Amino acid sequence: MNLRKNSTGRLTLNDVARAAGVSRATVSLVLRGSPLVHVDTRARVEAEMARLGYVYNRAAANLRRRVSSSVALVVNDLSNPFFAEFAAGVDEALAAAGYVTLLGSTGESPERQLAVVGSLIEHDPAAIILSPAEGSDAAALARAVGPRTPVLVFNRELAGSPWDFLGLDNRRGAHLATEHLLALGHRRIAFFGGHADSSSCRERRAGYADALRNVGIAVDDDWLIESAPTRMDAAARTGLLFAREPAPTAAVCYNDAVALGLMLGLVRRGRHPGRDFAVTGFDDIPEAILAAPPLTTIAADPRARGRQAAQLVLARVEGTAPEPQRTIAAVELVVRESCMPV
Amino acid sequence: MNLRKNSTGRLTLNDVARAAGVSRATVSLVLRGSPLVHVDTRARVEAEMARLGYVYNRAAANLRRRVSSSVALVVNDLSNPFFAEFAAGVDEALAAAGYVTLLGSTGESPERQLAVVGSLIEHDPAAIILSPAEGSDAAALARAVGPRTPVLVFNRELAGSPWDFLGLDNRRGAHLATEHLLALGHRRIAFFGGHADSSSCRERRAGYADALRNVGIAVDDDWLIESAPTRMDAAARTGLLFAREPAPTAAVCYNDAVALGLMLGLVRRGRHPGRDFAVTGFDDIPEAILAAPPLTTIAADPRARGRQAAQLVLARVEGTAPEPQRTIAAVELVVRESCMPV
DNA sequence: CTGAAAGCGCTTACAG
DNA sequence: CTGAAAGCGCTTACAG
């Protein structure tokens, strides 16, 4: 009956207990759905909670129970649709399991990443899903995380880390893209974009090289062209493809962002992607289908990867997972119109 | 000197205090940078914290201090680049201010939105930044949030809510787009996409109508075409534009997603956007520039809007903001190649 | 089925 | 400058 709040202005279990005429313990049991409470008592308590507008303080409960109901998601760049979709998938699966997502973004900076992890870890997440920035220092990260919080590394391998890993089958993806170009008759095929010091780039290059070697073509180092994994930098580096004659007729791109940037760069040079130069991507981001022409690419289903990452990390939290897991998600070729036969 | 952890396995202030030979209070003062602690003591304590790998439990501190160091961000769809950029901006500014972002996504479902808000609020965020799902129930939301947590509503107005609002200058944006088409000689101009029951759609339609009326053209209800604000639905509804003769020669689209979908729909019908039908967008998402042809649109700089939202909400939290604020962000026309003269 | 008491990891007056 | 004590909002044995 008493609407007076306690000294802090915040409604607590105490207020509900007083209003319902029971002890705090009883209210707590109601909250947690215990069968110990008489059905009438439960109803009375619930009515009071609704009437007062009580909101549960999960932080206090978590502190007492020594549990956590959050998972941190550290992502390098939310403006990359691949990671945005991934984040959406993570959040979806975490929410379904009753966890809340703590978001942190690093902008591809290892220093910011360290700061972000240091800040998130103070909020005591049950686990961390980390899509590492390029050039991450595994040892420094391990120190920032400490020994008590499980980590799932996504997408880029972190050399020397003891953590779970979820990645794409990069090698097979690039292999499929390269084979597609070979089947169309291309023989001078470049690998365009990405930084060779990232594991995903190395793996994709390996798949590309495999496919070429299978048909007796040697990899030409001049056609292994690096760029930042962004549209802009890829567009800017288009010229490197045509530095030497004969130039390639096709490029397997590190990812879709790079492929779209390359297409932009080609158009600026008066070329027609899909008509006089073939391009493949990697990721199948939503705008791949909207490009002109629509981009042939490797689909990785980032949203499903996000759900999968959440599942893996929760399995680790619940302690049901065995030793550090290395999970490689399958990947498939999506043929659209950016590759002409030659 | 003692590496033994307490019973829970977790390192606490107590452990650091014992190892450094001081009281918990002293360690706490060190942690909070108090000048009361002797410099030598501070150094000794900090050395122990580093050596032991102590991590601060901010939840416990927040509970005791009755403060919160998180802000909840509720967004309807992270796979929309406009919201992904917005989220990135929010997170960037919150992190800079020492707050952590609690993420929730609603998938444009008012029911899920209620559940998400109900779950986030239990984590006691200092504030909520809410980009409401279509068809949100303001009263139900207000009940879920309670009276103690400030909310900033972004993008879509929530009728009857007492909360701060940050929106775009929708009316002016659509006005600019329509004027651009008029200046190119178009006279039969449709307004394509969006749902008329959302405030942003109504405002954009009003700007469109203003511009037409200014030059003595009446709005034709047949050319006010609704769609979900997505690429797919827009593409599917393209035909409605050509149901009657004479058909429009141009469309002001509700947003970029709709505009890109419309362009896709036009191509499927054998038309050439930018050559025989003019299209404008709204948002200037990154792929607008990559469309074929590049999309003329209204730039809203979602990342800057995210930073702005964080700032507004923090001002409210610090209590420096006066009465409920209504902030309308300026918007500008970006001319590219999707509109030909007629 | 309910109540009194202790405790999660921290902070904050208050003495000294 | 440091220590002992109380308390943030909850949960959990333990009695009854």
XYZ file of C-alpha atoms (C1' of nucleotides) in Angstrom:
716
model
C 0.000 0.000 0.000
C 3.041 2.155 0.496
C 4.362 3.970 -2.562
C 7.199 5.626 -0.702
C 10.510 4.701 -2.195
C 13.644 4.066 -0.220
C 16.259 6.739 0.252
C 17.793 6.361 -3.219
C 14.479 6.761 -4.976
C 14.812 3.337 -6.399
C 12.218 0.639 -5.843
C 13.735 -2.506 -4.348
C 12.736 -5.952 -3.240
C 12.282 -4.429 0.184
C 9.568 -2.101 -1.039
C 7.734 -4.924 -2.737
C 8.052 -7.117 0.357
C 6.705 -4.394 2.607
C 3.822 -3.620 0.245
C 2.891 -7.295 -0.068
C 3.403 -7.998 3.619
C 6.057 -10.702 3.141
C 9.815 -10.990 3.594
C 12.413 -10.139 0.998
C 13.300 -13.802 0.702
C 9.789 -14.582 -0.387
C 9.795 -11.896 -3.036
C 13.106 -13.211 -4.297
C 11.653 -16.694 -4.550
C 8.671 -15.351 -6.477
C 11.022 -13.551 -8.839
C 12.966 -16.689 -9.511
C 9.816 -18.771 -10.023
C 10.356 -21.041 -7.029
C 7.595 -23.606 -6.336
C 8.120 -23.068 -2.606
C 5.847 -20.051 -2.568
C 2.105 -20.472 -2.051
C 0.132 -19.612 -5.148
C -1.865 -16.897 -3.363
C 1.262 -15.332 -1.934
C 2.830 -15.417 -5.367
C -0.180 -13.711 -6.892
C -0.176 -11.009 -4.229
C 3.525 -10.347 -4.656
C 3.270 -10.236 -8.431
C 0.358 -7.845 -8.231
C 2.397 -5.527 -6.013
C 5.398 -5.685 -8.337
C 3.217 -4.702 -11.268
C 1.442 -1.998 -9.311
C 4.655 -0.448 -8.024
C 6.462 -0.798 -11.340
C 9.271 -2.748 -9.725
C 12.268 -3.491 -11.911
C 14.658 -6.268 -11.068
C 18.264 -5.242 -10.527
C 20.063 -7.973 -12.324
C 23.494 -6.567 -11.552
C 22.877 -6.982 -7.832
C 21.525 -10.485 -8.335
C 24.453 -11.430 -10.553
C 26.903 -10.119 -7.985
C 25.371 -12.219 -5.250
C 24.982 -15.324 -7.375
C 28.413 -14.916 -8.941
C 27.060 -15.239 -12.434
C 27.024 -12.990 -15.442
C 24.230 -12.413 -17.916
C 26.150 -10.515 -20.551
C 28.494 -11.396 -23.375
C 30.837 -8.844 -24.899
C 31.043 -8.500 -28.651
C 34.145 -6.746 -29.934
C 34.040 -5.989 -33.590
C 36.395 -3.927 -35.696
C 33.985 -2.158 -37.947
C 30.223 -2.057 -37.718
C 30.011 -0.068 -40.935
C 31.170 -3.152 -42.799
C 27.889 -4.952 -43.520
C 29.572 -8.301 -43.018
C 30.250 -7.432 -39.382
C 26.946 -5.645 -38.926
C 25.146 -8.818 -39.989
C 27.420 -10.860 -37.785
C 26.618 -8.602 -34.842
C 22.908 -8.891 -35.548
C 23.197 -12.697 -35.507
C 25.181 -12.680 -32.278
C 22.699 -10.401 -30.580
C 19.764 -12.459 -31.786
C 21.111 -15.717 -30.380
C 22.363 -14.168 -27.144
C 19.017 -12.508 -26.491
C 17.248 -15.811 -27.104
C 19.478 -17.399 -24.463
C 18.779 -14.626 -21.954
C 22.056 -12.778 -22.326
C 22.567 -9.152 -23.135
C 25.190 -7.984 -25.645
C 27.910 -5.561 -24.580
C 29.140 -3.890 -27.720
C 32.615 -2.571 -28.379
C 34.135 -1.412 -31.616
C 37.785 -1.008 -32.317
C 37.962 0.698 -35.687
C 40.670 -1.803 -36.684
C 43.059 -0.308 -34.122
C 44.922 -2.765 -31.863
C 45.411 -0.039 -29.243
C 41.733 0.831 -29.131
C 40.970 -2.861 -29.058
C 43.058 -3.261 -25.915
C 41.271 -0.323 -24.291
C 37.866 -1.620 -25.333
C 38.555 -5.103 -23.986
C 39.928 -3.624 -20.761
C 36.768 -1.628 -20.300
C 34.356 -4.424 -21.216
C 36.057 -6.951 -18.978
C 35.317 -4.741 -15.956
C 31.645 -5.335 -16.656
C 32.265 -9.013 -16.056
C 30.926 -10.550 -19.260
C 30.387 -14.303 -19.210
C 32.447 -14.453 -22.388
C 33.894 -12.345 -25.183
C 33.333 -12.737 -28.895
C 36.243 -11.024 -30.564
C 36.715 -10.243 -34.193
C 40.306 -9.082 -33.897
C 41.691 -5.920 -35.401
C 44.469 -6.331 -37.927
C 47.814 -6.535 -36.196
C 46.413 -7.632 -32.832
C 48.890 -8.641 -30.150
C 47.634 -11.963 -28.787
C 49.709 -11.792 -25.615
C 48.573 -8.275 -24.721
C 44.969 -9.303 -25.346
C 45.343 -12.372 -23.162
C 46.642 -10.149 -20.374
C 43.730 -7.716 -20.774
C 41.184 -10.526 -20.727
C 42.667 -12.486 -17.854
C 42.311 -16.204 -17.253
C 38.681 -16.304 -16.159
C 36.755 -15.185 -19.236
C 36.356 -17.480 -22.238
C 36.959 -15.868 -25.622
C 35.802 -16.882 -29.066
C 37.932 -15.429 -31.828
C 36.060 -14.850 -35.046
C 37.244 -14.608 -38.586
C 40.954 -13.827 -38.168
C 43.181 -16.255 -36.409
C 45.117 -14.897 -33.452
C 48.478 -16.632 -33.533
C 49.388 -18.198 -30.194
C 46.087 -17.583 -28.464
C 44.584 -20.440 -26.446
C 41.041 -19.486 -27.386
C 38.204 -20.974 -29.394
C 38.110 -19.963 -33.024
C 35.324 -19.652 -35.570
C 36.399 -18.947 -39.102
C 35.314 -19.287 -42.660
C 36.671 -21.832 -45.051
C 38.751 -19.172 -46.755
C 40.932 -21.512 -48.670
C 38.053 -23.423 -50.179
C 36.159 -20.203 -50.957
C 39.009 -18.679 -52.921
C 39.572 -22.035 -54.584
C 35.951 -22.102 -55.767
C 36.158 -18.544 -57.111
C 39.384 -19.236 -58.960
C 38.060 -22.475 -60.451
C 35.004 -20.599 -61.664
C 37.217 -18.129 -63.545
C 39.373 -20.937 -64.926
C 36.278 -22.737 -66.154
C 35.292 -19.571 -68.007
C 38.613 -19.711 -69.822
C 40.594 -17.095 -67.873
C 44.296 -17.820 -67.554
C 45.700 -14.490 -66.344
C 44.025 -14.156 -62.949
C 45.158 -11.773 -60.213
C 44.500 -11.928 -56.488
C 43.443 -8.458 -55.487
C 43.265 -6.789 -52.091
C 43.736 -7.624 -48.422
C 46.885 -7.545 -46.367
C 49.148 -10.571 -46.621
C 49.794 -10.538 -42.884
C 46.205 -11.416 -42.026
C 45.436 -15.096 -41.752
C 42.253 -14.834 -43.810
C 44.122 -13.187 -46.672
C 46.870 -15.788 -46.584
C 44.336 -18.598 -46.630
C 42.421 -17.096 -49.524
C 45.630 -16.624 -51.456
C 46.496 -20.250 -50.759
C 43.164 -21.414 -52.171
C 43.740 -19.264 -55.233
C 47.234 -20.657 -55.690
C 46.000 -24.248 -55.289
C 43.435 -23.808 -58.024
C 45.975 -22.281 -60.390
C 48.549 -24.974 -59.690
C 45.937 -27.676 -60.309
C 45.817 -26.568 -63.934
C 49.537 -25.938 -64.204
C 49.561 -22.155 -63.917
C 52.252 -20.540 -61.788
C 51.372 -17.754 -59.374
C 52.721 -14.421 -60.602
C 53.874 -12.285 -57.672
C 53.111 -9.082 -59.566
C 49.481 -10.141 -59.521
C 49.314 -10.551 -55.770
C 48.175 -7.027 -55.026
C 47.640 -5.762 -51.485
C 45.175 -3.151 -50.300
C 43.302 -2.216 -47.181
C 40.121 -4.314 -47.096
C 37.997 -1.302 -48.013
C 36.201 -0.006 -51.042
C 38.197 3.186 -51.178
C 41.652 1.737 -51.029
C 40.742 -0.965 -53.532
C 39.466 1.622 -55.996
C 42.664 3.600 -55.575
C 44.875 0.597 -56.329
C 43.104 -0.583 -59.459
C 45.932 0.724 -61.635
C 48.397 -1.809 -60.220
C 46.525 -4.496 -62.124
C 47.498 -2.925 -65.445
C 51.070 -1.964 -64.673
C 52.492 -4.642 -66.963
C 51.511 -6.220 -70.260
C 49.837 -8.600 -70.748
C 47.525 -7.610 -67.908
C 45.229 -10.057 -66.126
C 41.706 -10.546 -67.447
C 40.221 -11.374 -64.076
C 40.735 -10.855 -60.356
C 39.806 -12.938 -57.363
C 39.197 -10.271 -54.738
C 39.933 -10.561 -51.049
C 36.355 -9.602 -50.175
C 33.239 -7.916 -51.518
C 34.216 -4.467 -50.318
C 37.433 -4.769 -52.288
C 35.601 -6.201 -55.299
C 33.107 -3.336 -55.334
C 35.943 -0.853 -54.981
C 37.759 -2.527 -57.838
C 34.642 -2.345 -60.007
C 34.447 1.351 -59.236
C 38.128 1.725 -60.130
C 37.610 -0.151 -63.390
C 34.709 2.066 -64.404
C 36.796 5.139 -63.668
C 39.419 3.802 -66.078
C 36.810 3.297 -68.775
C 36.544 -0.450 -68.337
C 33.408 -2.527 -67.921
C 33.465 -5.059 -65.072
C 31.833 -8.278 -66.200
C 32.376 -7.399 -69.849
C 36.076 -6.795 -70.297
C 37.322 -7.697 -66.834
C 36.015 -10.415 -64.533
C 35.725 -9.883 -60.774
C 34.810 -12.181 -57.895
C 34.194 -11.207 -54.280
C 34.016 -12.879 -50.905
C 31.315 -12.525 -48.197
C 28.163 -11.940 -50.255
C 27.223 -8.725 -48.505
C 23.747 -7.449 -49.367
C 24.963 -4.904 -51.896
C 26.804 -7.533 -53.912
C 23.560 -8.282 -55.706
C 22.997 -4.597 -56.396
C 26.326 -3.903 -57.999
C 26.524 -3.268 -61.711
C 26.856 -5.992 -62.763
C 25.742 -8.117 -59.797
C 28.817 -9.596 -58.154
C 29.759 -13.249 -58.320
C 31.016 -14.033 -54.854
C 31.485 -16.490 -52.000
C 28.613 -16.590 -49.523
C 29.513 -16.867 -45.864
C 26.131 -16.020 -44.294
C 27.461 -13.691 -41.601
C 24.198 -13.615 -39.686
C 24.269 -17.397 -39.310
C 27.927 -17.108 -38.317
C 26.883 -14.668 -35.611
C 24.324 -17.089 -34.240
C 26.899 -19.845 -34.401
C 29.467 -17.737 -32.555
C 26.963 -17.061 -29.790
C 26.160 -20.759 -29.531
C 29.811 -21.765 -29.358
C 30.603 -19.225 -26.702
C 27.592 -20.191 -24.595
C 28.565 -23.850 -24.811
C 31.946 -22.842 -23.447
C 30.318 -20.792 -20.676
C 28.064 -23.651 -19.651
C 31.152 -25.779 -19.588
C 29.797 -28.262 -22.092
C 32.550 -27.699 -24.627
C 35.700 -29.813 -24.505
C 39.188 -28.484 -25.353
C 39.637 -25.273 -27.400
C 37.534 -25.624 -30.523
C 38.451 -24.682 -34.032
C 35.308 -24.399 -36.141
C 35.427 -23.744 -39.842
C 32.172 -22.729 -41.474
C 31.395 -23.915 -44.985
C 31.164 -21.427 -47.764
C 29.659 -21.464 -51.253
C 30.000 -19.913 -54.670
C 27.188 -17.620 -55.794
C 27.349 -17.052 -59.523
C 26.009 -13.721 -60.741
C 27.137 -11.581 -63.631
C 30.518 -10.088 -62.873
C 32.501 -12.759 -64.743
C 32.362 -13.107 -68.521
C 33.932 -15.998 -70.444
C 37.094 -15.262 -72.369
C 52.908 -12.173 -2.076
C 49.932 -14.408 -1.860
C 48.513 -15.671 -5.142
C 45.749 -17.633 -3.482
C 42.376 -16.462 -4.653
C 39.312 -16.233 -2.484
C 36.722 -18.969 -2.419
C 35.055 -17.978 -5.698
C 38.310 -18.063 -7.625
C 37.962 -14.415 -8.387
C 40.572 -11.839 -7.457
C 39.104 -9.026 -5.381
C 40.150 -5.839 -3.686
C 40.721 -7.934 -0.606
C 43.366 -9.987 -2.315
C 45.153 -6.904 -3.540
C 44.947 -5.298 -0.101
C 46.352 -8.363 1.587
C 49.157 -8.689 -0.954
C 50.080 -5.018 -0.651
C 49.686 -4.991 3.121
C 47.042 -2.246 3.219
C 43.314 -2.066 3.835
C 40.612 -2.452 1.213
C 39.721 1.188 1.597
C 43.204 2.183 0.561
C 43.112 0.004 -2.524
C 39.768 1.510 -3.419
C 41.219 5.001 -3.107
C 44.124 4.032 -5.332
C 41.681 2.662 -7.882
C 39.726 5.875 -7.926
C 42.841 8.025 -8.155
C 42.420 9.710 -4.795
C 45.190 12.130 -3.762
C 44.805 10.936 -0.156
C 47.073 7.973 -0.728
C 50.817 8.324 -0.294
C 52.688 8.020 -3.541
C 54.745 5.057 -2.317
C 51.660 3.245 -1.103
C 49.989 3.922 -4.423
C 52.951 2.529 -6.323
C 53.036 -0.596 -4.169
C 49.322 -1.178 -4.608
C 49.446 -0.633 -8.336
C 52.352 -3.014 -8.669
C 50.376 -5.694 -6.828
C 47.315 -5.144 -8.985
C 49.391 -5.592 -12.111
C 51.229 -8.581 -10.719
C 48.074 -10.355 -9.631
C 46.136 -9.432 -12.774
C 43.394 -7.830 -10.746
C 40.323 -6.719 -12.664
C 37.978 -4.153 -11.275
C 34.386 -5.270 -10.790
C 32.532 -2.266 -12.021
C 29.122 -3.819 -11.385
C 29.870 -4.069 -7.679
C 31.205 -0.513 -7.589
C 28.209 0.792 -9.503
C 25.847 -0.957 -7.139
C 27.457 0.614 -4.129
C 27.794 4.047 -5.689
C 24.318 3.924 -7.174
C 25.540 4.855 -10.612
C 25.475 3.181 -13.972
C 28.183 3.064 -16.582
C 26.181 1.683 -19.452
C 23.756 3.050 -22.001
C 21.349 0.795 -23.874
C 21.021 1.136 -27.634
C 17.869 -0.365 -29.108
C 17.849 -0.476 -32.840
C 15.406 -2.123 -35.177
C 17.740 -3.470 -37.782
C 21.505 -3.597 -37.707
C 21.597 -4.981 -41.226
C 20.370 -1.630 -42.464
C 23.643 0.278 -42.984
C 21.999 3.487 -41.830
C 21.439 1.988 -38.390
C 24.746 0.148 -38.378
C 26.526 3.476 -38.923
C 24.338 5.093 -36.311
C 25.232 2.331 -33.836
C 28.923 2.757 -34.611
C 28.650 6.485 -33.880
C 26.769 5.895 -30.642
C 29.301 3.354 -29.464
C 32.209 5.592 -30.391
C 30.917 8.553 -28.377
C 29.771 6.457 -25.422
C 33.117 4.705 -25.195
C 34.889 8.078 -25.250
C 32.738 9.158 -22.301
C 33.519 5.985 -20.346
C 30.233 4.215 -20.938
C 29.667 0.804 -22.359
C 26.965 0.088 -24.956
C 24.276 -2.488 -24.249
C 22.930 -3.581 -27.601
C 19.435 -4.770 -28.355
C 17.802 -5.339 -31.708
C 14.125 -5.611 -32.335
C 13.812 -6.677 -35.959
C 11.096 -4.037 -36.397
C 8.784 -5.963 -34.061
C 7.016 -3.953 -31.343
C 6.600 -7.106 -29.231
C 10.272 -7.977 -29.419
C 11.061 -4.357 -28.709
C 9.096 -4.528 -25.471
C 10.896 -7.709 -24.459
C 14.279 -6.242 -25.364
C 13.649 -3.052 -23.407
C 12.376 -5.084 -20.454
C 15.544 -7.133 -20.461
C 17.933 -4.215 -20.943
C 16.331 -2.123 -18.235
C 17.148 -4.840 -15.675
C 20.794 -4.136 -16.375
C 20.219 -0.630 -15.109
C 21.455 1.471 -18.031
C 22.018 5.153 -17.325
C 19.850 5.882 -20.368
C 18.309 4.302 -23.434
C 18.741 5.340 -27.042
C 15.769 3.953 -28.891
C 15.156 3.827 -32.589
C 11.579 2.629 -32.381
C 10.133 -0.223 -34.384
C 7.271 0.632 -36.696
C 3.974 0.527 -34.839
C 5.500 1.012 -31.391
C 3.123 1.516 -28.483
C 4.445 4.541 -26.582
C 2.479 3.813 -23.428
C 3.629 0.199 -23.228
C 7.199 1.318 -23.779
C 6.924 3.947 -21.066
C 5.708 1.254 -18.678
C 8.586 -1.058 -19.605
C 11.164 1.693 -19.146
C 9.766 3.124 -15.928
C 10.160 6.658 -14.672
C 13.834 6.562 -13.701
C 15.649 6.024 -16.986
C 15.960 8.807 -19.549
C 15.242 7.837 -23.130
C 16.280 9.451 -26.382
C 14.051 8.514 -29.284
C 15.818 8.532 -32.626
C 14.506 8.926 -36.124
C 10.819 8.074 -35.707
C 8.663 10.142 -33.457
C 6.812 8.287 -30.729
C 3.473 10.005 -30.392
C 2.650 10.945 -26.814
C 6.008 10.031 -25.321
C 7.618 12.472 -22.884
C 11.122 11.702 -24.106
C 13.897 13.544 -25.897
C 13.852 13.201 -29.643
C 16.552 13.352 -32.302
C 15.340 13.295 -35.857
C 16.321 14.252 -39.345
C 14.914 17.194 -41.191
C 12.759 14.891 -43.257
C 10.536 17.550 -44.650
C 13.367 19.675 -45.908
C 15.204 16.643 -47.290
C 12.274 15.507 -49.400
C 11.677 19.106 -50.420
C 15.251 19.359 -51.717
C 14.962 16.115 -53.649
C 11.677 17.129 -55.239
C 12.983 20.573 -56.179
C 15.962 18.934 -57.829
C 13.667 16.862 -60.020
C 11.486 19.864 -60.802
C 14.549 21.848 -61.816
C 15.447 19.045 -64.222
C 12.056 19.518 -65.871
C 10.125 16.624 -64.343
C 6.438 17.289 -63.767
C 5.046 13.816 -63.078
C 6.842 12.860 -59.884
C 5.775 10.030 -57.568
C 6.584 9.525 -53.897
C 7.646 5.923 -53.576
C 7.926 3.680 -50.528
C 7.599 3.836 -46.756
C 4.518 3.408 -44.635
C 2.291 6.448 -44.273
C 1.752 5.739 -40.580
C 5.390 6.433 -39.707
C 6.197 10.022 -38.827
C 9.301 10.119 -40.997
C 7.322 9.008 -44.049
C 4.601 11.557 -43.409
C 7.166 14.335 -43.043
C 8.969 13.372 -46.211
C 5.691 13.254 -48.082
C 4.875 16.701 -46.733
C 8.166 18.116 -48.038
C 7.462 16.516 -51.400
C 3.954 17.987 -51.484
C 5.270 21.439 -50.492
C 7.707 21.482 -53.352
C 5.061 20.409 -55.858
C 2.562 22.962 -54.613
C 5.177 25.711 -54.835
C 5.155 25.271 -58.588
C 1.409 24.705 -58.833
C 1.371 20.934 -59.212
C -1.284 18.976 -57.309
C -0.318 15.794 -55.464
C -1.748 12.742 -57.198
C -2.823 10.116 -54.656
C -2.150 7.316 -57.120
C 1.480 8.326 -57.020
C 1.786 8.045 -53.267
C 2.912 4.446 -53.203
C 3.574 2.581 -49.974
C 6.048 -0.222 -49.351
C 8.023 -1.706 -46.509
C 11.218 0.335 -46.184
C 13.285 -2.455 -47.686
C 14.960 -3.205 -50.966
C 12.947 -6.315 -51.584
C 9.504 -4.908 -51.061
C 10.334 -1.823 -53.076
C 11.511 -3.913 -55.999
C 8.299 -5.944 -55.817
C 6.096 -2.857 -55.955
C 7.768 -1.137 -58.882
C 4.857 -2.012 -61.148
C 2.463 0.234 -59.209
C 4.286 3.213 -60.686
C 3.178 2.259 -64.193
C -0.382 1.184 -63.497
C -1.869 4.230 -65.205
C -1.003 6.366 -68.219
C 0.685 8.784 -68.311
C 3.085 7.297 -65.786
C 5.474 9.387 -63.695
C 8.957 10.101 -65.038
C 10.566 10.318 -61.631
C 10.188 9.137 -58.036
C 11.254 10.645 -54.763
C 11.925 7.563 -52.669
C 11.330 7.189 -48.972
C 14.939 6.087 -48.399
C 17.977 4.658 -50.139
C 17.011 1.050 -49.540
C 13.726 1.710 -51.302
C 15.469 3.637 -54.070
C 17.931 0.817 -54.694
C 15.085 -1.681 -54.694
C 13.184 0.483 -57.148
C 16.214 0.668 -59.411
C 16.403 -3.105 -59.334
C 12.679 -3.305 -60.132
C 13.106 -0.874 -63.029
C 15.955 -2.890 -64.524
C 13.855 -6.049 -64.286
C 11.167 -4.299 -66.293
C 13.682 -3.325 -68.965
C 13.984 0.277 -67.881
C 17.143 2.242 -67.221
C 17.207 4.225 -63.982
C 18.837 7.594 -64.573
C 18.160 7.390 -68.303
C 14.438 6.874 -68.710
C 13.322 7.162 -65.104
C 14.732 9.429 -62.401
C 15.175 8.237 -58.803
C 16.223 9.978 -55.600
C 16.961 8.373 -52.239
C 17.267 9.440 -48.638
C 20.070 8.572 -46.123
C 23.139 8.356 -48.373
C 24.110 4.880 -47.246
C 27.540 3.759 -48.447
C 26.187 1.708 -51.338
C 24.303 4.672 -52.786
C 27.492 5.714 -54.552
C 27.989 2.205 -55.898
C 24.599 1.825 -57.481
C 24.259 1.874 -61.246
C 23.923 4.741 -61.777
C 25.174 6.294 -58.522
C 22.178 7.466 -56.532
C 21.246 11.095 -56.003
C 20.140 11.245 -52.400
C 19.806 13.159 -49.144
C 22.756 12.822 -46.794
C 22.000 12.433 -43.113
C 25.433 11.318 -41.843
C 24.184 8.542 -39.568
C 27.514 8.136 -37.809
C 27.469 11.790 -36.762
C 23.835 11.337 -35.708
C 24.962 8.443 -33.512
C 27.588 10.587 -31.823
C 25.012 13.330 -31.413
C 22.501 10.929 -29.879
C 25.096 9.769 -27.362
C 25.920 13.357 -26.474
C 22.288 14.316 -25.999
C 21.580 11.345 -23.815
C 24.653 11.922 -21.678
C 23.683 15.557 -21.203
C 20.350 14.314 -19.934
C 22.065 11.804 -17.621
C 24.360 14.438 -16.178
C 21.271 16.505 -15.642
C 22.559 19.404 -17.700
C 19.722 19.293 -20.211
C 16.591 21.348 -19.615
C 13.081 20.175 -20.550
C 12.535 17.407 -23.131
C 14.535 18.309 -26.214
C 13.519 18.020 -29.803
C 16.578 18.123 -32.023
C 16.341 18.129 -35.773
C 19.532 17.420 -37.664
C 20.202 19.222 -40.935
C 20.321 17.254 -44.116
C 21.693 17.924 -47.606
C 21.213 16.994 -51.216
C 23.956 14.930 -52.842
C 23.656 15.037 -56.613
C 24.922 11.982 -58.448
C 23.675 10.393 -61.638
C 20.292 8.795 -61.035
C 18.262 11.773 -62.325
C 18.277 12.804 -65.982
C 16.671 15.975 -67.308
C 13.431 15.557 -69.191
C 5.812 -22.306 3.147
C 8.329 -17.884 5.461
C 11.871 -15.057 8.095
C 16.538 -13.597 9.967
C 21.172 -13.458 8.791
C 25.238 -13.568 6.053
C 27.582 -12.276 2.039
C 28.713 -11.056 -3.375
C 32.755 -6.918 -4.395
C 32.841 -2.672 -3.947
C 32.643 2.640 -1.633
C 32.200 5.982 1.814
C 31.693 8.481 5.881
C 33.927 8.375 10.264
C 37.651 7.814 13.627
C 42.193 7.924 14.532
C 47.302 9.102 5.354
C 44.859 4.338 6.896
C 41.393 1.053 9.105
C 36.809 -0.736 10.807
C 32.138 -0.676 9.746
C 27.978 -0.095 7.231
C 25.507 -0.656 3.127
C 24.213 -0.889 -2.373
C 20.111 -4.787 -4.006
C 20.013 -9.031 -4.305
C 20.253 -14.666 -2.993
C 20.819 -18.585 -0.233
C 21.411 -21.771 3.289
C 19.339 -22.461 7.699
C 15.714 -22.516 11.238
C 11.207 -22.780 12.260
